[in-house]
Amino acid sequence: MTDTATQVLDPQAVLDGVPTGLWIGGESVPATGGATFTVIDPATEESLTEVADATVEDAKRALDVAAGVAGDWAATPPRERGEILRRAFELVAERADDLAMLMTLELGRALPDSLAETKYGNEFLRWFAEEAVRIDGRFTHSPAGTGRILVTHGPVGPCLAITPWNFPLAMGTRKIGPALAAGNVMLVKPAHETPLTMLALAEIFAEAGLPGGVLSVLPTMNAKEVSSAIITDDRIRKISFTGSTPVGRNLLGQAAERVQRTSMELGGNAPFLVFDDADVDKAVDGAFLAKMRNGGEACTAANRFLVQAGVAEEFTTKLTEKMAAVRLGAGYEDGVTLGPLVSAAQRDKVAEAVESAVAHGGRVRLGGKVPEGKGFFYPATVVDGVDPYAPVTRGEIFGPVAVVSTFDSEDEAIKAANSTEYGLAAYFFSRDLDRAMRVASRLDAGMVGVNRGVISDVAAPFGGVKQSGIGREGGAEGIDEYLTVKYVALT
Ligand code: ADP
């Protein structure tokens, strides 16, 4: 594994190595009727390859196969389950360069970000390989002296994972790792923009010794129908989703019909606060990471910069300089640090956000124009002087655009920070310990970064409050989402 691409990989050779059928029963198979859809290179808008397009019938087939092996997998010794996960971890590490190239091809973002994801995403396989043998229970006595209480934790049952395009590997491993470690079978429906990484991962799992049927992958252009066909089957006991809040709400509604367990990692709208007492240079470094990691296409991305008046101009000038040094281009080109956005729709959404910021008094300090030519490119952009309650601050930008507002008092900043329906991540910079403790507790967010611009960590519980979701991924909490509790009353 390398930190930066040390060898020039042939993109075609990487693509040729990936199975493009549905992954069912431990092998790559065509969709019923043979339908396929096209995966696009966002840098050229050209076709990369065709991938099998799963139908409702295929979903049922995958579910039958999964249900058929669920009992055997649950009965497989935890150590064996853990060792399969561990072997998958080793294989992903060995093939990190290829997987990174694959992610950059289908997602567009710069290769260094893809390499970083191979490491981050793979850590979930290692972590849950270790957790597989630490699924415990408890024992206690009835206070009345009338009996003994044994509590066991077992697999929740067959799971459906629906994953987004922005982290094609990590959003899968964060769900597959704990599901399999806990003894569950899982069906994965990846985003149609980025199905190849998940198919490559499924093949790696097979090589690692995972029995056929335990993990299935169903790429499809019919997300709604295929997912609903799976969710409306009583055998599915758990739905784990990462994506937008509207789709999450819809899935929660469907899950309610059969009282299925859910984990929902939904939208974010992270505020990034810089107080007058912050180390401004460190705040700028943190801001750059929080904004530009993954080209801004992250639900934890800083979406609104709220900067105290005394340091606002210095912070914005320095952030603008740093953003100006970004190199825009095809993600797989040497030296490029900002690739295209994943789709035309996404690029247009980002452009509209900037227009809206400007229409509400924002001043473009950098970027702000869609470049001519092919590819879904949008440049690094800074807009300041934006009202902290302007429409642009209400939704997710999901692109390389920093929107800066100023504030005077801490109360004012907290009020603005907490003023959305979201509550995933929040960040702030301050050197005052009292303030740090106070602000960390007052921010309505599932995750708070203090003097840090990146917070994702395999050992930490990732998740949100309010309409950013339910449940946590990673950490000791991550496996609980895939376990069910049984109480056995003993004499
Ligand atoms: P994004 O805006 O990031 O594309 P989405 O929530 O639309 O977020 O997509 C996240 C995942 O949810 C993708 O795998 C997508 O195919 C899937 N998806 C989108 N709409 C539905 C739906 N109605 N039912 C089930 N899955 C869906």
Coordinates of C-alpha atoms and ligand atoms in Angstrom, one line a residue:
M1 CA 0.0 0.0 0.0
T2 CA 1.3 3.5 -0.8
D3 CA 0.5 7.0 0.4
T4 CA 0.6 8.4 -3.1
A5 CA 0.4 6.5 -6.3
T6 CA 3.9 5.4 -7.0
Q7 CA 3.2 3.4 -10.1
V8 CA 1.2 4.6 -13.1
L9 CA -1.8 2.2 -13.2
D10 CA -3.5 1.5 -16.5
P11 CA -7.1 2.4 -15.9
Q12 CA -8.3 0.0 -18.5
A13 CA -6.4 -2.9 -16.8
V14 CA -8.0 -1.9 -13.5
L15 CA -11.5 -1.9 -15.0
D16 CA -10.9 -5.2 -16.8
G17 CA -10.2 -6.9 -13.5
V18 CA -13.6 -6.0 -12.0
P19 CA -16.7 -8.4 -12.2
T20 CA -19.6 -6.5 -13.7
G21 CA -22.4 -8.9 -13.1
L22 CA -24.6 -9.1 -10.0
W23 CA -22.9 -10.7 -7.1
I24 CA -25.2 -13.6 -5.9
G25 CA -24.2 -16.9 -4.4
G26 CA -20.5 -16.1 -4.4
E27 CA -20.3 -15.5 -8.1
S28 CA -20.9 -12.8 -10.8
V29 CA -24.1 -13.5 -12.7
P30 CA -26.1 -11.6 -15.3
A31 CA -29.3 -9.8 -14.4
T32 CA -32.6 -11.5 -15.3
G33 CA -33.3 -10.5 -18.9
G34 CA -29.6 -9.4 -19.3
A35 CA -30.1 -5.7 -18.7
T36 CA -27.1 -3.5 -18.0
F37 CA -26.5 0.1 -17.3
T38 CA -23.5 2.4 -18.0
V39 CA -21.0 3.6 -15.5
I40 CA -19.6 7.0 -16.4
D41 CA -16.2 8.6 -15.9
P42 CA -17.1 12.0 -14.4
A43 CA -13.9 13.5 -15.8
T44 CA -14.7 12.7 -19.5
E45 CA -18.5 11.9 -19.4
E46 CA -17.6 8.8 -21.3
S47 CA -18.7 5.2 -20.5
L48 CA -16.3 3.2 -18.4
T49 CA -18.2 0.0 -18.6
E50 CA -21.6 -1.7 -18.4
V51 CA -22.8 -3.3 -15.2
A52 CA -25.7 -5.7 -14.7
D53 CA -28.9 -4.0 -13.7
A54 CA -30.7 -6.0 -11.0
T55 CA -34.4 -6.5 -11.2
V56 CA -36.9 -7.2 -8.5
E57 CA -36.7 -10.9 -9.5
D58 CA -32.9 -10.8 -8.9
A59 CA -33.4 -9.2 -5.5
K60 CA -35.7 -12.1 -4.5
R61 CA -33.2 -14.6 -5.9
A62 CA -30.4 -13.0 -3.8
L63 CA -32.6 -13.0 -0.8
D64 CA -33.5 -16.7 -1.2
V65 CA -29.8 -17.6 -1.5
A66 CA -28.9 -15.4 1.5
A67 CA -31.7 -16.8 3.7
G68 CA -30.6 -20.3 2.7
V69 CA -27.1 -19.8 4.2
A70 CA -28.0 -17.5 7.1
G71 CA -28.2 -20.3 9.6
D72 CA -24.9 -21.8 8.7
W73 CA -23.2 -18.4 8.8
A74 CA -24.7 -17.6 12.2
A75 CA -23.4 -20.9 13.5
T76 CA -19.9 -20.4 12.0
P77 CA -17.4 -19.9 14.9
P78 CA -16.8 -16.2 15.6
R79 CA -13.0 -16.8 15.2
E80 CA -13.6 -18.1 11.7
R81 CA -15.8 -15.2 10.8
G82 CA -13.2 -12.8 12.1
E83 CA -10.4 -14.5 10.2
I84 CA -12.4 -14.2 6.9
L85 CA -12.8 -10.5 7.6
R86 CA -9.1 -10.2 8.4
R87 CA -8.1 -12.0 5.2
A88 CA -10.4 -9.5 3.3
F89 CA -8.5 -6.7 5.1
E90 CA -5.2 -8.1 3.9
L91 CA -6.4 -8.4 0.3
V92 CA -7.8 -4.8 0.3
A93 CA -4.5 -3.6 1.6
E94 CA -2.6 -5.5 -1.1
R95 CA -4.8 -4.1 -3.8
A96 CA -5.2 -0.6 -2.5
D97 CA -3.7 1.1 -5.5
D98 CA -6.1 -0.7 -7.9
L99 CA -9.1 0.0 -5.7
A100 CA -8.1 3.6 -5.4
M101 CA -7.9 3.9 -9.1
L102 CA -11.2 2.2 -9.5
M103 CA -12.9 4.6 -7.1
T104 CA -11.4 7.6 -8.9
L105 CA -12.6 6.3 -12.2
E106 CA -16.2 5.9 -11.2
L107 CA -16.4 8.7 -8.6
G108 CA -14.1 11.3 -10.2
R109 CA -12.4 12.6 -7.0
A110 CA -8.6 12.9 -6.8
L111 CA -6.5 9.8 -6.4
P112 CA -4.9 10.8 -3.0
D113 CA -8.4 11.0 -1.6
S114 CA -9.2 7.5 -3.0
L115 CA -6.0 6.1 -1.5
A116 CA -7.0 7.6 1.8
E117 CA -10.3 5.9 1.6
T118 CA -8.8 2.5 0.9
K119 CA -7.0 2.9 4.3
Y120 CA -10.0 4.3 6.2
G121 CA -12.5 1.9 4.6
N122 CA -10.3 -1.1 5.2
E123 CA -9.9 -0.3 8.9
F124 CA -13.5 -1.3 9.4
L125 CA -12.7 -4.8 8.1
R126 CA -9.7 -5.1 10.5
W127 CA -11.7 -3.6 13.4
F128 CA -14.7 -5.9 13.1
A129 CA -12.5 -8.9 12.4
E130 CA -11.3 -8.2 16.0
E131 CA -14.8 -7.5 17.3
A132 CA -16.2 -10.8 16.0
V133 CA -14.7 -12.7 19.0
R134 CA -15.7 -10.1 21.6
I135 CA -19.5 -10.3 21.3
D136 CA -20.4 -10.8 24.9
G137 CA -23.5 -11.0 27.1
R138 CA -24.1 -10.8 30.8
F139 CA -25.4 -12.6 33.8
T140 CA -27.1 -11.3 36.9
H141 CA -29.5 -12.3 39.7
S142 CA -33.1 -11.2 40.1
P143 CA -33.2 -8.6 42.9
A144 CA -36.2 -10.5 44.4
G145 CA -34.1 -13.6 44.6
T146 CA -36.5 -15.4 42.3
G147 CA -34.2 -16.4 39.5
R148 CA -31.1 -15.8 37.5
I149 CA -30.9 -13.7 34.4
L150 CA -28.8 -14.6 31.3
V151 CA -28.5 -12.0 28.5
T152 CA -27.1 -13.2 25.2
H153 CA -26.4 -11.3 22.0
G154 CA -27.0 -12.9 18.6
P155 CA -27.3 -11.9 15.0
V156 CA -30.2 -9.6 14.2
G157 CA -31.0 -11.5 11.0
P158 CA -30.6 -10.9 7.2
C159 CA -29.6 -7.3 6.5
L160 CA -30.0 -4.9 3.6
A161 CA -27.4 -2.2 3.2
I162 CA -28.0 0.7 0.8
T163 CA -24.9 2.7 0.2
P164 CA -24.1 6.1 -1.4
W165 CA -21.6 7.0 -4.1
N166 CA -19.4 9.4 -2.1
F167 CA -17.3 6.8 -0.2
P168 CA -17.9 3.6 -2.4
L169 CA -15.7 1.4 -0.2
A170 CA -15.9 2.7 3.3
M171 CA -19.7 3.1 3.4
G172 CA -19.8 -0.6 2.5
T173 CA -17.1 -1.9 4.9
R174 CA -18.6 0.1 7.8
K175 CA -21.8 -2.0 7.3
I176 CA -20.5 -5.3 6.0
G177 CA -17.8 -5.6 8.6
P178 CA -20.1 -5.5 11.7
A179 CA -22.9 -7.4 10.0
L180 CA -20.7 -10.3 9.0
A181 CA -18.7 -10.3 12.3
A182 CA -22.0 -10.5 14.2
G183 CA -23.1 -13.6 12.1
N184 CA -25.5 -11.9 9.7
V185 CA -25.9 -12.3 6.0
M186 CA -26.1 -9.1 4.0
L187 CA -27.5 -7.8 0.7
V188 CA -25.8 -4.6 -0.6
K189 CA -27.4 -2.2 -3.0
P190 CA -24.6 0.2 -4.0
A191 CA -25.2 3.6 -5.7
H192 CA -25.6 3.2 -9.5
E193 CA -22.9 5.9 -9.9
T194 CA -20.3 3.7 -8.2
P195 CA -21.1 0.0 -8.3
L196 CA -17.7 -1.2 -9.3
T197 CA -15.9 -0.8 -6.0
M198 CA -18.5 -2.9 -4.2
L199 CA -18.4 -5.6 -6.8
A200 CA -14.6 -5.7 -6.5
L201 CA -15.0 -5.9 -2.7
A202 CA -17.4 -8.8 -3.1
E203 CA -14.9 -10.7 -5.1
I204 CA -12.2 -10.0 -2.5
F205 CA -14.5 -11.5 0.1
A206 CA -15.0 -14.6 -1.9
E207 CA -11.2 -15.0 -2.2
A208 CA -10.9 -14.4 1.5
G209 CA -13.1 -17.5 2.0
L210 CA -16.5 -16.1 2.6
P211 CA -19.1 -18.7 1.8
G212 CA -21.3 -18.0 -1.2
G213 CA -24.6 -16.2 -0.4
V214 CA -23.4 -14.5 2.8
L215 CA -22.8 -11.3 0.9
S216 CA -24.7 -10.3 -2.2
V217 CA -24.3 -7.1 -4.3
L218 CA -27.2 -5.8 -6.4
P219 CA -26.3 -2.8 -8.6
T220 CA -29.5 -1.3 -10.2
M221 CA -31.0 1.7 -11.8
N222 CA -34.2 0.9 -10.0
A223 CA -33.2 1.6 -6.5
K224 CA -36.7 2.1 -5.2
E225 CA -38.3 -1.0 -6.6
V226 CA -35.4 -3.3 -5.9
S227 CA -35.0 -2.0 -2.3
S228 CA -38.7 -2.2 -1.6
A229 CA -38.9 -5.8 -2.9
I230 CA -36.3 -6.7 -0.3
I231 CA -37.7 -4.6 2.6
T232 CA -41.2 -6.0 2.1
D233 CA -39.9 -9.5 2.7
D234 CA -40.3 -10.6 6.3
R235 CA -37.0 -12.4 6.3
I236 CA -35.1 -9.0 6.2
R237 CA -34.6 -7.9 9.8
K238 CA -32.4 -4.9 9.5
I239 CA -31.9 -2.0 7.1
S240 CA -28.7 0.0 7.1
F241 CA -28.7 3.1 5.0
T242 CA -26.3 5.9 4.2
G243 CA -27.7 8.7 2.0
S244 CA -30.0 11.6 1.9
T245 CA -32.5 12.5 4.6
P246 CA -35.6 12.3 2.2
V247 CA -34.7 8.8 1.1
G248 CA -33.9 7.8 4.7
R249 CA -37.4 9.0 5.8
N250 CA -38.9 6.9 3.1
L251 CA -37.0 3.8 4.1
L252 CA -37.9 4.4 7.8
G253 CA -41.5 4.4 6.7
Q254 CA -41.2 1.1 4.9
A255 CA -39.2 -0.5 7.8
A256 CA -42.0 0.5 10.1
E257 CA -44.4 -1.8 8.3
R258 CA -42.4 -4.8 9.4
V259 CA -40.8 -3.3 12.5
Q260 CA -37.4 -3.9 11.1
R261 CA -34.3 -2.5 12.8
T262 CA -32.7 0.5 11.1
S263 CA -29.4 2.4 11.1
M264 CA -29.7 5.7 9.2
E265 CA -26.7 7.8 8.4
L266 CA -28.4 10.7 6.7
G267 CA -27.5 14.2 5.6
G268 CA -25.3 16.7 7.4
N269 CA -24.9 20.4 7.4
A270 CA -21.8 20.8 9.6
P271 CA -21.1 24.2 11.1
F272 CA -17.4 25.1 11.5
L273 CA -16.9 27.8 14.1
V274 CA -13.7 29.8 14.5
F275 CA -13.5 31.9 17.7
D276 CA -11.3 35.0 18.2
D277 CA -9.1 33.0 20.5
A278 CA -8.4 30.3 17.9
D279 CA -5.0 29.6 16.4
V280 CA -6.0 31.0 13.0
D281 CA -3.4 29.1 11.0
K282 CA -4.5 25.8 12.5
A283 CA -8.1 26.8 12.0
V284 CA -7.4 27.4 8.3
D285 CA -5.7 24.0 8.0
G286 CA -8.6 22.3 9.7
A287 CA -11.1 24.2 7.6
F288 CA -9.4 23.2 4.4
L289 CA -9.5 19.5 5.4
A290 CA -13.1 19.7 6.7
K291 CA -14.1 21.3 3.4
M292 CA -12.0 19.7 0.8
R293 CA -11.6 16.1 1.9
N294 CA -13.2 14.1 -0.9
G295 CA -13.7 17.4 -2.9
G296 CA -16.4 18.4 -0.4
E297 CA -18.5 15.4 -1.2
A298 CA -18.8 14.2 2.4
C299 CA -21.8 14.3 4.8
T300 CA -19.3 15.4 7.5
A301 CA -17.9 18.2 5.2
A302 CA -17.9 21.7 6.8
N303 CA -20.9 23.3 5.1
R304 CA -21.1 26.7 6.9
F305 CA -18.1 28.6 8.2
L306 CA -19.0 30.9 11.1
V307 CA -16.1 33.1 12.1
Q308 CA -15.9 35.6 14.9
A309 CA -15.6 39.2 13.6
G310 CA -12.1 39.8 15.1
V311 CA -10.5 37.0 12.9
A312 CA -12.9 36.8 10.0
E313 CA -10.8 38.7 7.4
E314 CA -7.6 36.9 8.3
F315 CA -9.2 33.5 8.3
T316 CA -11.0 34.1 5.0
T317 CA -7.9 35.5 3.3
K318 CA -5.8 32.6 4.4
L319 CA -8.4 30.0 3.5
T320 CA -8.8 31.6 0.1
E321 CA -5.1 31.4 -0.5
K322 CA -5.1 27.7 0.5
M323 CA -8.1 26.9 -1.7
A324 CA -6.5 28.7 -4.6
A325 CA -3.6 26.3 -4.5
V326 CA -5.8 23.3 -5.3
R327 CA -5.3 21.8 -8.7
L328 CA -8.4 20.9 -10.6
G329 CA -8.4 18.1 -13.2
A330 CA -9.2 14.5 -13.9
G331 CA -8.7 12.7 -10.5
Y332 CA -6.3 10.1 -11.9
E333 CA -3.9 12.8 -13.4
D334 CA -0.6 13.4 -11.7
G335 CA -0.7 16.3 -9.2
V336 CA -4.4 16.8 -9.3
T337 CA -5.9 17.5 -5.9
L338 CA -9.5 18.2 -6.9
G339 CA -11.3 16.0 -9.3
P340 CA -14.7 16.5 -10.9
L341 CA -18.0 16.1 -9.0
V342 CA -19.7 12.7 -9.5
S343 CA -22.5 13.9 -11.9
A344 CA -23.9 16.8 -13.9
A345 CA -26.8 16.9 -11.4
Q346 CA -24.3 17.3 -8.5
R347 CA -22.3 19.9 -10.3
D348 CA -25.4 21.9 -11.1
K349 CA -26.5 21.7 -7.5
V350 CA -23.2 23.1 -6.4
A351 CA -23.3 25.9 -9.0
E352 CA -26.9 26.8 -7.8
A353 CA -25.7 27.0 -4.2
V354 CA -23.1 29.5 -5.2
E355 CA -25.6 31.6 -7.2
S356 CA -28.0 31.6 -4.2
A357 CA -25.2 32.7 -1.8
V358 CA -24.4 35.6 -4.2
A359 CA -28.1 36.5 -4.6
H360 CA -28.2 36.8 -0.8
G361 CA -25.3 39.3 -0.6
G362 CA -22.4 36.8 -0.7
R363 CA -19.1 38.0 -2.3
V364 CA -17.1 35.5 -4.4
R365 CA -13.5 35.5 -3.2
L366 CA -12.4 32.6 -5.3
G367 CA -13.8 30.4 -8.1
G368 CA -17.6 30.4 -8.6
K369 CA -17.7 29.5 -12.3
V370 CA -18.3 26.2 -14.1
P371 CA -15.3 25.6 -16.4
E372 CA -15.9 25.1 -20.1
G373 CA -15.5 21.7 -21.6
K374 CA -16.3 18.1 -20.8
G375 CA -16.4 16.7 -17.3
F376 CA -18.4 17.6 -14.2
F377 CA -15.8 20.0 -12.8
Y378 CA -16.4 22.8 -10.3
P379 CA -13.5 24.9 -9.0
A380 CA -12.6 25.5 -5.4
T381 CA -14.7 28.4 -4.3
V382 CA -14.9 30.8 -1.4
V383 CA -17.9 33.1 -0.8
D384 CA -17.9 35.4 2.2
G385 CA -20.3 37.9 3.7
V386 CA -23.1 35.4 3.6
D387 CA -26.0 35.8 6.1
P388 CA -25.7 32.8 8.5
Y389 CA -29.4 32.0 7.9
A390 CA -29.4 32.5 4.1
P391 CA -31.0 29.7 2.0
V392 CA -27.5 28.4 1.0
T393 CA -26.8 27.5 4.7
R394 CA -30.0 25.3 5.0
G395 CA -29.0 22.5 2.7
E396 CA -25.9 20.3 2.0
I397 CA -23.6 21.9 -0.6
F398 CA -21.6 18.6 -1.3
G399 CA -18.9 20.3 -3.3
P400 CA -15.7 22.4 -3.0
V401 CA -17.5 25.6 -1.9
A402 CA -16.7 27.4 1.4
V403 CA -19.5 29.7 2.5
V404 CA -18.3 32.2 5.2
S405 CA -20.4 34.2 7.7
T406 CA -19.4 36.2 10.7
F407 CA -20.7 36.4 14.2
D408 CA -20.0 38.5 17.3
S409 CA -20.9 36.5 20.4
E410 CA -20.7 32.8 21.3
D411 CA -24.5 32.6 21.9
E412 CA -25.1 34.0 18.4
A413 CA -22.7 31.4 16.9
I414 CA -24.3 28.5 18.8
K415 CA -27.8 29.6 17.8
A416 CA -26.8 29.8 14.1
A417 CA -24.9 26.5 14.3
N418 CA -27.9 24.6 15.8
S419 CA -30.4 26.2 13.5
T420 CA -30.9 23.4 11.0
E421 CA -32.8 20.1 10.9
Y422 CA -29.4 18.3 10.7
G423 CA -27.0 17.3 13.5
L424 CA -24.3 15.1 12.1
A425 CA -20.9 16.8 12.6
A426 CA -19.8 20.1 13.9
Y427 CA -16.3 21.6 14.3
F428 CA -14.9 24.5 16.2
F429 CA -11.5 26.1 16.9
S430 CA -10.7 27.8 20.2
R431 CA -7.7 27.8 22.5
D432 CA -9.9 28.4 25.6
L433 CA -10.5 25.1 27.5
D434 CA -13.6 26.4 29.3
R435 CA -15.1 27.5 26.0
A436 CA -14.1 24.2 24.3
M437 CA -16.0 22.2 27.0
R438 CA -19.0 24.5 26.9
V439 CA -19.3 24.7 23.1
A440 CA -18.8 21.0 22.6
S441 CA -21.7 20.3 24.9
R442 CA -24.0 23.0 23.4
L443 CA -23.6 22.0 19.8
D444 CA -26.4 19.7 18.6
A445 CA -24.4 17.2 16.7
G446 CA -23.5 13.5 17.0
M447 CA -19.8 14.3 16.4
V448 CA -17.9 17.4 17.4
G449 CA -14.3 18.1 16.2
V450 CA -12.4 20.4 18.6
N451 CA -9.4 22.0 16.9
R452 CA -9.6 19.2 14.3
G453 CA -10.8 19.2 10.7
V454 CA -11.2 15.4 10.3
I455 CA -13.1 13.4 12.8
S456 CA -13.8 10.0 11.2
D457 CA -12.1 7.2 13.1
V458 CA -12.8 3.5 13.0
A459 CA -12.8 3.3 16.8
A460 CA -15.3 6.2 17.2
P461 CA -19.1 6.0 16.9
F462 CA -20.1 7.7 13.7
G463 CA -23.6 9.1 13.5
G464 CA -26.0 12.0 13.9
V465 CA -28.8 13.5 16.0
K466 CA -32.0 15.2 14.8
Q467 CA -32.7 14.4 11.1
S468 CA -29.1 13.3 10.5
G469 CA -30.0 9.8 11.5
I470 CA -30.3 7.0 14.0
G471 CA -27.7 4.6 15.1
R472 CA -23.9 4.6 15.1
E473 CA -21.2 3.0 12.8
G474 CA -17.8 2.0 14.0
G475 CA -16.4 1.8 17.5
A476 CA -17.7 -0.6 20.1
E477 CA -21.2 0.7 19.3
G478 CA -20.9 -0.3 15.6
I479 CA -21.6 -4.0 16.2
D480 CA -24.5 -3.5 18.5
E481 CA -26.5 -2.3 15.5
Y482 CA -26.3 -5.9 14.1
L483 CA -27.0 -7.8 17.3
T484 CA -30.2 -8.7 19.0
V485 CA -30.6 -9.2 22.7
K486 CA -32.1 -12.3 24.2
Y487 CA -32.9 -12.6 27.9
V488 CA -33.0 -16.2 29.2
A489 CA -34.8 -16.5 32.6
L490 CA -33.2 -19.3 34.7
T491 CA -34.2 -20.7 38.0
Ligands
ADP1 P1 -27.4 11.0 -2.9 O1 -28.1 12.3 -3.0 O2 -26.2 11.0 -2.2 O3 -27.3 10.3 -4.2 P2 -29.5 9.2 -2.1 O4 -30.2 9.1 -0.8 O5 -30.3 9.6 -3.3 O6 -28.3 10.2 -1.9 O7 -28.8 7.9 -2.5 C1 -28.1 7.0 -1.6 C2 -28.4 5.6 -1.9 O8 -29.8 5.4 -1.8 C3 -28.1 5.2 -3.3 O9 -27.6 3.8 -3.3 C4 -29.4 5.3 -4.1 O10 -29.4 4.5 -5.2 C5 -30.3 4.8 -3.0 N1 -31.7 5.3 -3.2 C6 -32.1 6.4 -3.8 N2 -33.5 6.5 -3.8 C7 -33.9 5.4 -3.1 C8 -35.2 4.9 -2.8 N3 -36.3 5.5 -3.1 N4 -35.3 3.7 -2.2 C9 -34.1 3.0 -1.9 N5 -32.9 3.4 -2.2 C10 -32.8 4.6 -2.8

